[in-house]
Coordinates of C-alpha atoms and ligand atoms in Angstrom, one line a residue:
X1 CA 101.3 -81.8 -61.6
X2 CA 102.1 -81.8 -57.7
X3 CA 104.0 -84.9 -58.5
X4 CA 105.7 -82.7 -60.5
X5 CA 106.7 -80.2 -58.8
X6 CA 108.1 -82.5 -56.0
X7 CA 110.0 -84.8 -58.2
X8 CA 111.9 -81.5 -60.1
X9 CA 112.5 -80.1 -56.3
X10 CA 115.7 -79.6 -54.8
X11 CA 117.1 -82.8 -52.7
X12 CA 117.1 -81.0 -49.3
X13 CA 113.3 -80.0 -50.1
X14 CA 112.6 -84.2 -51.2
X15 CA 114.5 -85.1 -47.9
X16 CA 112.9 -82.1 -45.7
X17 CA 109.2 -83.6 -46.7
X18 CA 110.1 -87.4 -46.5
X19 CA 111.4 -86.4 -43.2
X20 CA 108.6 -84.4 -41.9
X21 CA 105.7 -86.9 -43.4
X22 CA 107.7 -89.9 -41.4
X23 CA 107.7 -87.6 -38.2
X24 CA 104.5 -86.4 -38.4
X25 CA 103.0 -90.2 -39.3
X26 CA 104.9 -91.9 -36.1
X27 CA 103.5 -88.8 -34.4
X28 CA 100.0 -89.2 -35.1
X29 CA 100.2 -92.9 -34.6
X30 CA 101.5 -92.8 -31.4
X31 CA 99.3 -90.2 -30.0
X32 CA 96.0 -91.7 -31.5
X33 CA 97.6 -94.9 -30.0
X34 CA 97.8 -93.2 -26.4
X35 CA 94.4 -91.3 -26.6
X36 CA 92.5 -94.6 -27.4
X37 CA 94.6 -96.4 -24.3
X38 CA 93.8 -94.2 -22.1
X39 CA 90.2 -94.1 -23.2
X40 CA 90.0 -97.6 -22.9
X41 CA 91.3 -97.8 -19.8
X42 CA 89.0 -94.8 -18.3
X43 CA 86.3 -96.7 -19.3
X44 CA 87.7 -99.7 -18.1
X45 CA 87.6 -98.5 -14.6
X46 CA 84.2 -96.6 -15.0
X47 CA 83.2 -100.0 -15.4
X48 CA 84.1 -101.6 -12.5
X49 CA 83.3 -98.9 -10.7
X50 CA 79.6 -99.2 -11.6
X51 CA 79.6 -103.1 -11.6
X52 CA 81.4 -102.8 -7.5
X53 CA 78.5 -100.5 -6.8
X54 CA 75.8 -102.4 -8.3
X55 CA 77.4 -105.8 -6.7
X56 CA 77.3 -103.8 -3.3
X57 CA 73.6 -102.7 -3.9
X58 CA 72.1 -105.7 -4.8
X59 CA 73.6 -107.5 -2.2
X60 CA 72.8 -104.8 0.6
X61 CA 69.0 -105.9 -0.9
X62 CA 68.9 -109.3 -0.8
X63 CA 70.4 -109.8 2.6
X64 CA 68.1 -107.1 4.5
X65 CA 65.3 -108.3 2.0
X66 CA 63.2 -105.4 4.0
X67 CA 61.5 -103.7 1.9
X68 CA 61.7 -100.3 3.7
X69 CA 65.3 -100.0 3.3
X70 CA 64.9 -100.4 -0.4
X71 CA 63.0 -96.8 0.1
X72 CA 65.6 -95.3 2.9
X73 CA 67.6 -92.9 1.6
X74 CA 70.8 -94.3 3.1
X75 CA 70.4 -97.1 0.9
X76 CA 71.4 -95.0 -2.1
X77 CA 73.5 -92.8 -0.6
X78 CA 76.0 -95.3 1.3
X79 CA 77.3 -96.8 -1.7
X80 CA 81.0 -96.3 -1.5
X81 CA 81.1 -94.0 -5.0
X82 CA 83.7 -91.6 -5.4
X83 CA 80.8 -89.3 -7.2
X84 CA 79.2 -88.7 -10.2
X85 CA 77.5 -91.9 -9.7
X86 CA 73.9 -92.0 -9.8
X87 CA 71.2 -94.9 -8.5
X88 CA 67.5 -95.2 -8.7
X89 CA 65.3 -98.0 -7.4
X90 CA 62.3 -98.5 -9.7
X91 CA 58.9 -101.3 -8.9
X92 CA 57.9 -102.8 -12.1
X93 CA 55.0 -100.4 -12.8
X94 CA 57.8 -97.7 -13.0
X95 CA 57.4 -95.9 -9.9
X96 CA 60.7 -95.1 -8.2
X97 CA 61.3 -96.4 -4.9
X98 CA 64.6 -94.7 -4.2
X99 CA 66.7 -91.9 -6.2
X100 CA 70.1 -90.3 -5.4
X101 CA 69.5 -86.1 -5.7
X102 CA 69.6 -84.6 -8.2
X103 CA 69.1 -87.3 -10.5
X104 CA 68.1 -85.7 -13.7
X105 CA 69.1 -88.3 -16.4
X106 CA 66.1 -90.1 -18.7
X107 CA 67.5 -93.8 -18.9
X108 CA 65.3 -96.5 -19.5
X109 CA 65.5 -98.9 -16.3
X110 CA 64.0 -102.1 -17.7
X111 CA 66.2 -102.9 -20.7
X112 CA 68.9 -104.2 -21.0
X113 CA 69.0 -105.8 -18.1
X114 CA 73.0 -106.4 -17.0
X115 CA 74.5 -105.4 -20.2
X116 CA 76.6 -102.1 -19.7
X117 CA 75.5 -98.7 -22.3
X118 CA 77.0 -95.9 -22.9
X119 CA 74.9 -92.5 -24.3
X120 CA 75.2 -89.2 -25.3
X121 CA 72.2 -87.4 -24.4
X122 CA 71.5 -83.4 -24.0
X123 CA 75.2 -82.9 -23.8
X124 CA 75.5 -85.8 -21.3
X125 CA 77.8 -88.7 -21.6
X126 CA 76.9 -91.3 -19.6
X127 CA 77.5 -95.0 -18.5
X128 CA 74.6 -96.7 -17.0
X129 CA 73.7 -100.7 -16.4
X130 CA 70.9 -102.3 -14.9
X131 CA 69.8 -104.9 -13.0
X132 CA 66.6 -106.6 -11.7
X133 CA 65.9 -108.7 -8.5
X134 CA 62.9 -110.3 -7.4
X135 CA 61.4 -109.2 -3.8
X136 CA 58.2 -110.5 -1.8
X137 CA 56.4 -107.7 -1.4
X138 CA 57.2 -105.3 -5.0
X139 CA 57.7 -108.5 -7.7
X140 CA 60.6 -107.0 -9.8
X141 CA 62.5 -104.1 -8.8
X142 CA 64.8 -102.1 -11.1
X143 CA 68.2 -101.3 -10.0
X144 CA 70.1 -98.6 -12.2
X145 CA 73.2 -97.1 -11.7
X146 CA 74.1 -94.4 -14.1
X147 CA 77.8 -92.7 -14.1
X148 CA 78.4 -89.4 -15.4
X149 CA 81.4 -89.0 -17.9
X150 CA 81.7 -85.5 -17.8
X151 CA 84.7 -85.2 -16.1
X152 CA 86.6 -87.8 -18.0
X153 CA 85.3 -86.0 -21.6
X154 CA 86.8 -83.0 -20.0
X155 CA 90.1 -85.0 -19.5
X156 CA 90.0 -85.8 -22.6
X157 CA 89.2 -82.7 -24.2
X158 CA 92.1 -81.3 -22.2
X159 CA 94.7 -84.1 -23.3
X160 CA 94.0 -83.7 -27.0
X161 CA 94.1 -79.8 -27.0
X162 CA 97.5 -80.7 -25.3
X163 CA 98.3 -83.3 -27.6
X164 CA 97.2 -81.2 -31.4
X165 CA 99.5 -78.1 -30.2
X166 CA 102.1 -80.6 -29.2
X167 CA 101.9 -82.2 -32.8
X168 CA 101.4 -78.9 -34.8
X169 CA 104.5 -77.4 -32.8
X170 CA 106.5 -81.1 -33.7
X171 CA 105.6 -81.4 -36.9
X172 CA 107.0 -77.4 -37.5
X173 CA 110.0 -78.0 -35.7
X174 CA 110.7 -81.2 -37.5
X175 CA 109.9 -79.3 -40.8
X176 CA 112.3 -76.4 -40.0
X177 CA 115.0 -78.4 -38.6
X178 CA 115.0 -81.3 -41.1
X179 CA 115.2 -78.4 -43.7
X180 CA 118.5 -76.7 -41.7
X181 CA 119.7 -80.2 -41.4
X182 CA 119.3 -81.7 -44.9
X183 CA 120.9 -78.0 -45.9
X184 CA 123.8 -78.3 -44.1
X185 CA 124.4 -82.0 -45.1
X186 CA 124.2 -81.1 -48.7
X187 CA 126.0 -78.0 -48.6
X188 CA 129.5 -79.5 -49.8
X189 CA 127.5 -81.3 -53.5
X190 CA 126.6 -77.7 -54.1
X191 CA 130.6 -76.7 -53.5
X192 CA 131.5 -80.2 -55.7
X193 CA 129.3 -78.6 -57.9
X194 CA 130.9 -75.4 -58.1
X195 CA 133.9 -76.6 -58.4
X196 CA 133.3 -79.0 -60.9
X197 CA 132.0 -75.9 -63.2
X198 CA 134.8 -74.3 -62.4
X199 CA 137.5 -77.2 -64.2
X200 CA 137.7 -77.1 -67.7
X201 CA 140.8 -78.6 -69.6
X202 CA 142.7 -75.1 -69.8
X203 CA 142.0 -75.0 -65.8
X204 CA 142.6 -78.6 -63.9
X205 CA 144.2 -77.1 -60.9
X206 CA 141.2 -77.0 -59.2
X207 CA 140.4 -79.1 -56.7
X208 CA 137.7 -80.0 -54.1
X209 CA 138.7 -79.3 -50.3
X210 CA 138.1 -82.6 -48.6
X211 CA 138.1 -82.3 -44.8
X212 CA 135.6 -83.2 -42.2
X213 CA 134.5 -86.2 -41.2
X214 CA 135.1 -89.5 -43.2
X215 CA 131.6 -89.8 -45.1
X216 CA 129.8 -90.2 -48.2
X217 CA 130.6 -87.0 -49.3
X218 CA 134.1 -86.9 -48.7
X219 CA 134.7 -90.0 -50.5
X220 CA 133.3 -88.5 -53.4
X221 CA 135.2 -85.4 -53.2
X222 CA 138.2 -87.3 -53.4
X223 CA 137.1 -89.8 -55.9
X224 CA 136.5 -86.5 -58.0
X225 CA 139.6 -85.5 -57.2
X226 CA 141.2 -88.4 -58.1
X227 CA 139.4 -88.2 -61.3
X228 CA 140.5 -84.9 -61.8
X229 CA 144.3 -86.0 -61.1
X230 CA 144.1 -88.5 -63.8
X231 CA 142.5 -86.4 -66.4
X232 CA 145.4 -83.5 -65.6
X233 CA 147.6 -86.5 -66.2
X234 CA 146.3 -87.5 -69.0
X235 CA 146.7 -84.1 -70.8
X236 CA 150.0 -83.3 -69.9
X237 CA 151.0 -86.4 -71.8
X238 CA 148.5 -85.6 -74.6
X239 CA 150.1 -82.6 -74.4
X240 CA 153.7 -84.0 -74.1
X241 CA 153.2 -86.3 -76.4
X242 CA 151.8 -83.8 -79.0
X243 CA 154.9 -81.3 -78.6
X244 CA 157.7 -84.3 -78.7
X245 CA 156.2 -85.6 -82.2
X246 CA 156.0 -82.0 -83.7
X247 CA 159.5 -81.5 -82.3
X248 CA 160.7 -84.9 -83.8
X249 CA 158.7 -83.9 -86.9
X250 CA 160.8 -80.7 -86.7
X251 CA 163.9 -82.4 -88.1
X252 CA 163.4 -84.3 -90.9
X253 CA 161.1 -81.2 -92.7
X254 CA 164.0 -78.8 -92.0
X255 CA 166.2 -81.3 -93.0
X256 CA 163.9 -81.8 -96.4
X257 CA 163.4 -78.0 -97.1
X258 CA 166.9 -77.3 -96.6
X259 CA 168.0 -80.0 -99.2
X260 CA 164.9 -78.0 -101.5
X261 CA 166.2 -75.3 -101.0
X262 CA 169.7 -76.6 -102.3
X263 CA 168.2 -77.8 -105.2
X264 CA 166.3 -75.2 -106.0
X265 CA 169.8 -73.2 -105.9
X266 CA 172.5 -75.3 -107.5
X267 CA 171.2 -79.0 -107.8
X268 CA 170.1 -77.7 -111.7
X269 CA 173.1 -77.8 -112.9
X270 CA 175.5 -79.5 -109.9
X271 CA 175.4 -82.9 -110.6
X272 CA 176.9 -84.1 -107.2
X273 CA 174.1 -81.5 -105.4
X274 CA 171.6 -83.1 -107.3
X275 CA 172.3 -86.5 -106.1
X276 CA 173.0 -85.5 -102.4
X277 CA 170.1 -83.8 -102.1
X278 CA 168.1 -86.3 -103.7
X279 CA 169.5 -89.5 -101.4
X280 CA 168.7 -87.2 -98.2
X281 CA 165.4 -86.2 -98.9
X282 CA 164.8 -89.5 -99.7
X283 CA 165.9 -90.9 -96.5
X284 CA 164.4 -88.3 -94.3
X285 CA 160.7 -89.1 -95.7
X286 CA 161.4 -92.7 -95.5
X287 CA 162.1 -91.6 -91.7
X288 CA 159.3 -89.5 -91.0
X289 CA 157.2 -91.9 -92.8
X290 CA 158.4 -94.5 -90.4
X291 CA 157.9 -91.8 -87.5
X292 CA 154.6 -91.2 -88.4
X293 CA 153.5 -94.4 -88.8
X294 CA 154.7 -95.2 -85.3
X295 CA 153.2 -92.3 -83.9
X296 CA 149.7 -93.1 -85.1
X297 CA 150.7 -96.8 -83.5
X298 CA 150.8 -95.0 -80.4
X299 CA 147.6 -92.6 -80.7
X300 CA 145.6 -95.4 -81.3
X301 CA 147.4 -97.1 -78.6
X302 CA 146.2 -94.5 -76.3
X303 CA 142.3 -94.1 -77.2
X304 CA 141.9 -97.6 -77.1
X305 CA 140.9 -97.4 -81.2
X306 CA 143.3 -100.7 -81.6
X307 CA 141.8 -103.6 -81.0
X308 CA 144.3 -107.4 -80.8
X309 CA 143.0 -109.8 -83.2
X310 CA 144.2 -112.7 -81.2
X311 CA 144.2 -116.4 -82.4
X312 CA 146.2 -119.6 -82.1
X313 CA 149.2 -120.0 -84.0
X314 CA 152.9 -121.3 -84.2
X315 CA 155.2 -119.1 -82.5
X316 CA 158.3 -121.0 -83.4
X317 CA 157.1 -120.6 -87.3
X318 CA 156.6 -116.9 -86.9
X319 CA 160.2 -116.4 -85.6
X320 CA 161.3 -118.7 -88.4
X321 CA 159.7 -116.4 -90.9
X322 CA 161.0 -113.2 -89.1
X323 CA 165.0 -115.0 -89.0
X324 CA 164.7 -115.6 -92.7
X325 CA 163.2 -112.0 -93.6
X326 CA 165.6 -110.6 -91.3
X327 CA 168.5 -112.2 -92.9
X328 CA 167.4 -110.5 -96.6
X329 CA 167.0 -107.7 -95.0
X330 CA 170.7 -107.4 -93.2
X331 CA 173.0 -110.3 -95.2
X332 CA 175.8 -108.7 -93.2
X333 CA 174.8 -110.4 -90.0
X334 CA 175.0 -113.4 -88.5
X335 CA 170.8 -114.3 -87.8
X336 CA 170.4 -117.1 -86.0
X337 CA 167.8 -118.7 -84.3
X338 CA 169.7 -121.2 -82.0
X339 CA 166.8 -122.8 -79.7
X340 CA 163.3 -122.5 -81.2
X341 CA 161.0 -124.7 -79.3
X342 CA 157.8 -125.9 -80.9
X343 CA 155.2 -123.6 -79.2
X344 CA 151.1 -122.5 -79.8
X345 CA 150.6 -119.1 -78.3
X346 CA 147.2 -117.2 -78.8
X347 CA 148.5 -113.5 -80.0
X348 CA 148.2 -110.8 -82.3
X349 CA 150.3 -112.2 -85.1
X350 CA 150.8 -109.0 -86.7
X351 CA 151.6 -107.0 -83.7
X352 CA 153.7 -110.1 -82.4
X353 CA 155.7 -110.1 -85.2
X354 CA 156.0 -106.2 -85.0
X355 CA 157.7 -106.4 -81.6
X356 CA 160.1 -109.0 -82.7
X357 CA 160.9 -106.8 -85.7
X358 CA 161.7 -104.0 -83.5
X359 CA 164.2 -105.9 -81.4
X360 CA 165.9 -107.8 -84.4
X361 CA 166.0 -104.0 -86.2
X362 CA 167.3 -102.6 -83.5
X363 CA 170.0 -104.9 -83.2
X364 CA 171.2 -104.7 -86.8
X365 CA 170.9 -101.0 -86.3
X366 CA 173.2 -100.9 -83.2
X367 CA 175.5 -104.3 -84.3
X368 CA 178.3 -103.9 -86.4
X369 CA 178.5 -105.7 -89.6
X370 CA 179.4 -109.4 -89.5
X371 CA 177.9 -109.1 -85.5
X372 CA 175.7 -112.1 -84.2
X373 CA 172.1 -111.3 -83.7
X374 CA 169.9 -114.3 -82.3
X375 CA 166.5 -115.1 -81.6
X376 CA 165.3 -117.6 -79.9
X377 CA 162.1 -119.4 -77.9
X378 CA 162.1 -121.2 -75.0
X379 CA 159.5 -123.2 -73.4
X380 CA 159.4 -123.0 -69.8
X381 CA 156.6 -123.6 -66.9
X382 CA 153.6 -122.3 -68.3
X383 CA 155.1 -119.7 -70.4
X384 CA 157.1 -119.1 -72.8
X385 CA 160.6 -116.8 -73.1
X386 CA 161.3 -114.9 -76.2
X387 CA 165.0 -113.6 -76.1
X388 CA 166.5 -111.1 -79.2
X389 CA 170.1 -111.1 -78.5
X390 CA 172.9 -109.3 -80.2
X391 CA 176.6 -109.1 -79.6
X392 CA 176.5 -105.1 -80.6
X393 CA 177.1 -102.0 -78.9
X394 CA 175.1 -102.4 -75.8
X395 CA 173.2 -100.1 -73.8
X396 CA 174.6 -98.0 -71.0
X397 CA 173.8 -99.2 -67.5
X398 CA 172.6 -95.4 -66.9
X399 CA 170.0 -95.5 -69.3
X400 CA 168.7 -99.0 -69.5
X401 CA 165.8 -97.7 -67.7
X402 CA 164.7 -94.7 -70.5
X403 CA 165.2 -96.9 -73.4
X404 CA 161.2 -97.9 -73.5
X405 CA 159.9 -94.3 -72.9
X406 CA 158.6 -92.3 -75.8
X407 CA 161.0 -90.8 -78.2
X408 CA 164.3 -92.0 -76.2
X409 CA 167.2 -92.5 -77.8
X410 CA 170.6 -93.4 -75.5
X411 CA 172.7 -90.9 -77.4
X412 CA 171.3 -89.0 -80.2
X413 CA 174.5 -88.6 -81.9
X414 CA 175.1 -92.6 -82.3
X415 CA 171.3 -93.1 -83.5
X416 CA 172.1 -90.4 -86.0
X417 CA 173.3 -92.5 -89.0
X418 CA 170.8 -95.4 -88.3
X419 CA 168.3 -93.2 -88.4
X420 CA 165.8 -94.4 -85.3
X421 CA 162.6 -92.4 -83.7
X422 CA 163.2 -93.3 -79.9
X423 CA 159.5 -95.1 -79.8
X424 CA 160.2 -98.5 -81.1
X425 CA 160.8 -100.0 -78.1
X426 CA 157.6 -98.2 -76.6
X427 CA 155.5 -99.8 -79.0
X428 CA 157.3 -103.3 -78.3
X429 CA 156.6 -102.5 -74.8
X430 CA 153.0 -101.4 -75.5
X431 CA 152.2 -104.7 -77.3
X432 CA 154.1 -106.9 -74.8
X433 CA 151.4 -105.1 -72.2
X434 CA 148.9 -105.6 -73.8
X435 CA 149.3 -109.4 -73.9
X436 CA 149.8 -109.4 -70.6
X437 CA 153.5 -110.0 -71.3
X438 CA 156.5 -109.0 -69.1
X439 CA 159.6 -107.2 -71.5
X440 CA 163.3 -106.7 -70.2
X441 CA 166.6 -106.1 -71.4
X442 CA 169.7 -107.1 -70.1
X443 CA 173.1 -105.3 -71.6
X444 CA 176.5 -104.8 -71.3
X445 CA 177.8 -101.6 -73.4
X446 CA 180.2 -102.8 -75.9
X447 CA 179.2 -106.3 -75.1
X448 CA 175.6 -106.3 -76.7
X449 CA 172.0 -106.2 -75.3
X450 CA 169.5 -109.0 -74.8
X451 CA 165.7 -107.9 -74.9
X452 CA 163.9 -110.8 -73.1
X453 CA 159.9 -111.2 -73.3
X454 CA 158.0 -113.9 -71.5
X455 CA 154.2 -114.9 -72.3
X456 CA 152.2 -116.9 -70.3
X457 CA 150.9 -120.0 -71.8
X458 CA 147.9 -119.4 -69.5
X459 CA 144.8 -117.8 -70.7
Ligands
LIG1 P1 165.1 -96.2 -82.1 O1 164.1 -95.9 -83.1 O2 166.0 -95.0 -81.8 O3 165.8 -97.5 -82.2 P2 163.9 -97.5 -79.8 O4 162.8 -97.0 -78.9 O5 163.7 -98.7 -80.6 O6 164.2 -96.2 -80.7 O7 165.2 -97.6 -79.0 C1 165.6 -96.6 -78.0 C2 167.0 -96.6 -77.8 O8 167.5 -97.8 -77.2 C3 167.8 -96.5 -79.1 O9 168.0 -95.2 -79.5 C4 169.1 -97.2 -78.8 O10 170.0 -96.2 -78.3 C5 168.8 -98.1 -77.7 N1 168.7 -99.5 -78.1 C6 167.7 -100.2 -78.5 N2 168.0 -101.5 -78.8 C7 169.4 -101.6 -78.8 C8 170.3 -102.6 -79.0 N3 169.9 -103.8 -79.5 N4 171.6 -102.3 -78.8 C9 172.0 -101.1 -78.4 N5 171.1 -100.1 -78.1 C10 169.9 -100.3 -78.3

């Protein structure tokens, strides 16, 4: 349930808690770290304190080995203690020979013997050890020496009061500020975020303000906005593309309706109307049926629906099959296919075959009758160079460079008897891409045009 909770949280909460645990864990760690050092070495010292004064006693005993100055009260208080040390002097039936004042402690004297103890009794802490030496005159005598830890408990006390507000006020400040922090950092995904709910296709002018420094954040505002370019992109040409086929649609079904509408008038009983009409409707659906069919080419083209169905096979037999069609097709042109070297490519056949048939149709559209129209393979390094020739009208220098956009035609008014769609050569192109194949023309106008593709051999 808590798990919950924290997993559906916001990100600046997720990073605000990680944040403060971590903080408040190194805290605690170190502190507990430095409280049981510095207890350790308190002790440590009380220690040696006690074993220097015991040391000092029992050799001030042996070397006077009188027994009267186990008894003198100097003997107990000369020590060189910097307080809260205590001694007593026992005999072995447990009668105390000497005492320092005020000793008030109950500590066993007889065991352990040389083995240091620490106790907490009636709200004392103490640190005692003893000893025992044998004398001539009392057998065994009981050293102890006791230390009172009061004052280092208090120190103690003292440090970790210090210490528990220092850690509460840490721990709150780390809280609070990793929260600001964490706010602040993520401030610009909540603007991303705005913006992004803000874009929709009938609004892509939005875009993300990147400034600030070079981080995270700002490469993914421009990513986005990158993103965002591309998708504006793509819809103007969606869009483009959309309005120049209705507009080239436009044509041919006036074109049709008006011939109707002819007919529907005279072409009952004009025989000449009749036929007219008839020829032209005819040859503006066989148009727009060739239009259309192109245009769904390109669609498909776009959304990635069509897929190449590559394989090894014979190019020079595919442009022999193409020469022979071609030469049914137009009998009043010269179709060769002078150089045709013997050559395996791995291609789309059908779409191969397609891009050669738009080259050779254009050239019998734009050739006069009787013109030369060749095509021809040649092998060279690692690739291999396609070349559809003609000796027709040729292309104007000036727009050599439009010919492969959509829906281009050089001169409407000369494409107006042969009937063409401008997006031939954009599908030629679009297949020649796709096979990672480089297309070109070279032309002289009133010389004839040569469209030049090369393949690589390389796979
Ligand atoms: P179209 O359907 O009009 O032929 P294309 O995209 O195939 O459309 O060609 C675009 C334009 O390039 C044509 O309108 C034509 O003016 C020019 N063009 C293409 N091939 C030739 C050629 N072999 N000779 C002269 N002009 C050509």
């Amino acid at each position: 349930m808590h798990l919950n909770i924290l997993k559906n949280a916001k990100i600046s909460i997720k990073l605000t808690i990680l944040y403060a645990f971590m903080f408040s864990f190194v805290l605690l760690l170190l502190n507990t770290c430095i409280l049981y050092g510095i207890i350790h070495y308190l002790y440590n010292q009380d220690r040696k304190q006690v074993e220097d004064i015991k040391t000092v006693l029992l050799q001030k005993a042996t070397s006077e080995n009188d027994v009267t100055s186990l008894t003198d009260p100097e003997m107990v208080s000369d020590v060189p203690s910097k307080g809260n040390i205590f001694i007593r002097i026992f005999r072995e039936d447990g009668k105390i020979l000497n005492a320092s004042g005020n000793f008030n402690f109950i500590v066993a004297f007889k065991t352990p013997i040389d083995k240091f103890v620490h106790i907490k009794e009636g709200g004392n802490h103490l640190l005692y050890i003893n000893d025992k030496l044998k004398m001539n005159e009392y057998g065994n005598v009981y050293f102890q020496i006791v230390k009172d830890l009061d004052n280092e408990d208090d120190f103690m006390k003292i440090l970790l009061i210090y210490m528990i507000l220092a850690d509460v006020f840490g721990i709150l400040a780390s809280i609070l500020l990793g929260y600001i922090v964490s706010r602040k950092m993520l401030k610009p995904i909540d603007y991303i975020t705005k913006t992004a709910e803000n874009i929709s296709i009938n609004n892509l002018k939005s875009r993300i303000n990147v400034n600030g420094p070079e981080d995270e954040l700002s490469r993914l505002g421009t990513t986005f906005n990158k993103m965002i370019d591309r998708l504006q992109d793509a819809f103007s040409k969606q869009a483009q593309f959309v309005s120049d086929a209705s507009h080239e649609l436009k044509t041919p079904i006036a074109v049709i309706q008006g011939y109707a509408n002819l007919l529907d008038r005279w072409g009952k009983d004009d025989r000449a109307a009749l036929e007219k009409s008839i020829y032209a409707i005819k040859l503006e659906s066989a148009n727009m049926a060739n239009l259309v069919e192109g245009l769904l080419f390109l669609a498909k083209g776009d959304s990635a629906v069509l897929q190449l169905e590559k394989k090894e096979f014979w190019l020079n037999e595919l442009i022999n099959e193409v020469v022979s069609e071609s030469k049914l097709i137009a009998p009043n042109h010269v179709i060769t296919s002078e150089k045709n070297d013997t050559t395996k490519i791995f291609a789309d056949y059908k779409m191969m075959k397609q891009m050669l048939r738009v080259f050779i149709d254009n050239s019998i559209k734009f050739t006069p009758v009787q013109g030369k129209i060749d095509i021809r393979a040649e092998l060279q390094h690692q690739s291999v160079r396609i070349t559809v020739s003609d000796n027709g009208i040729g292309i104007p220098e000036e727009e050599i460079q439009h010919i492969f956009d959509r829906f281009y035609r050089v001169d409407k008014s000369r494409s107006k008897d042969t009937g063409g769609t401008g997006i031939g050569l954009s599908i030629a192109k679009w297949i020649a891409d796709m096979h990672r194949g480089t297309i070109s023309v070279e032309s002289d106008e009133g010389k004839g045009s040569k469209f030049i593709v090369i393949l690589s051999l390389v796979y």
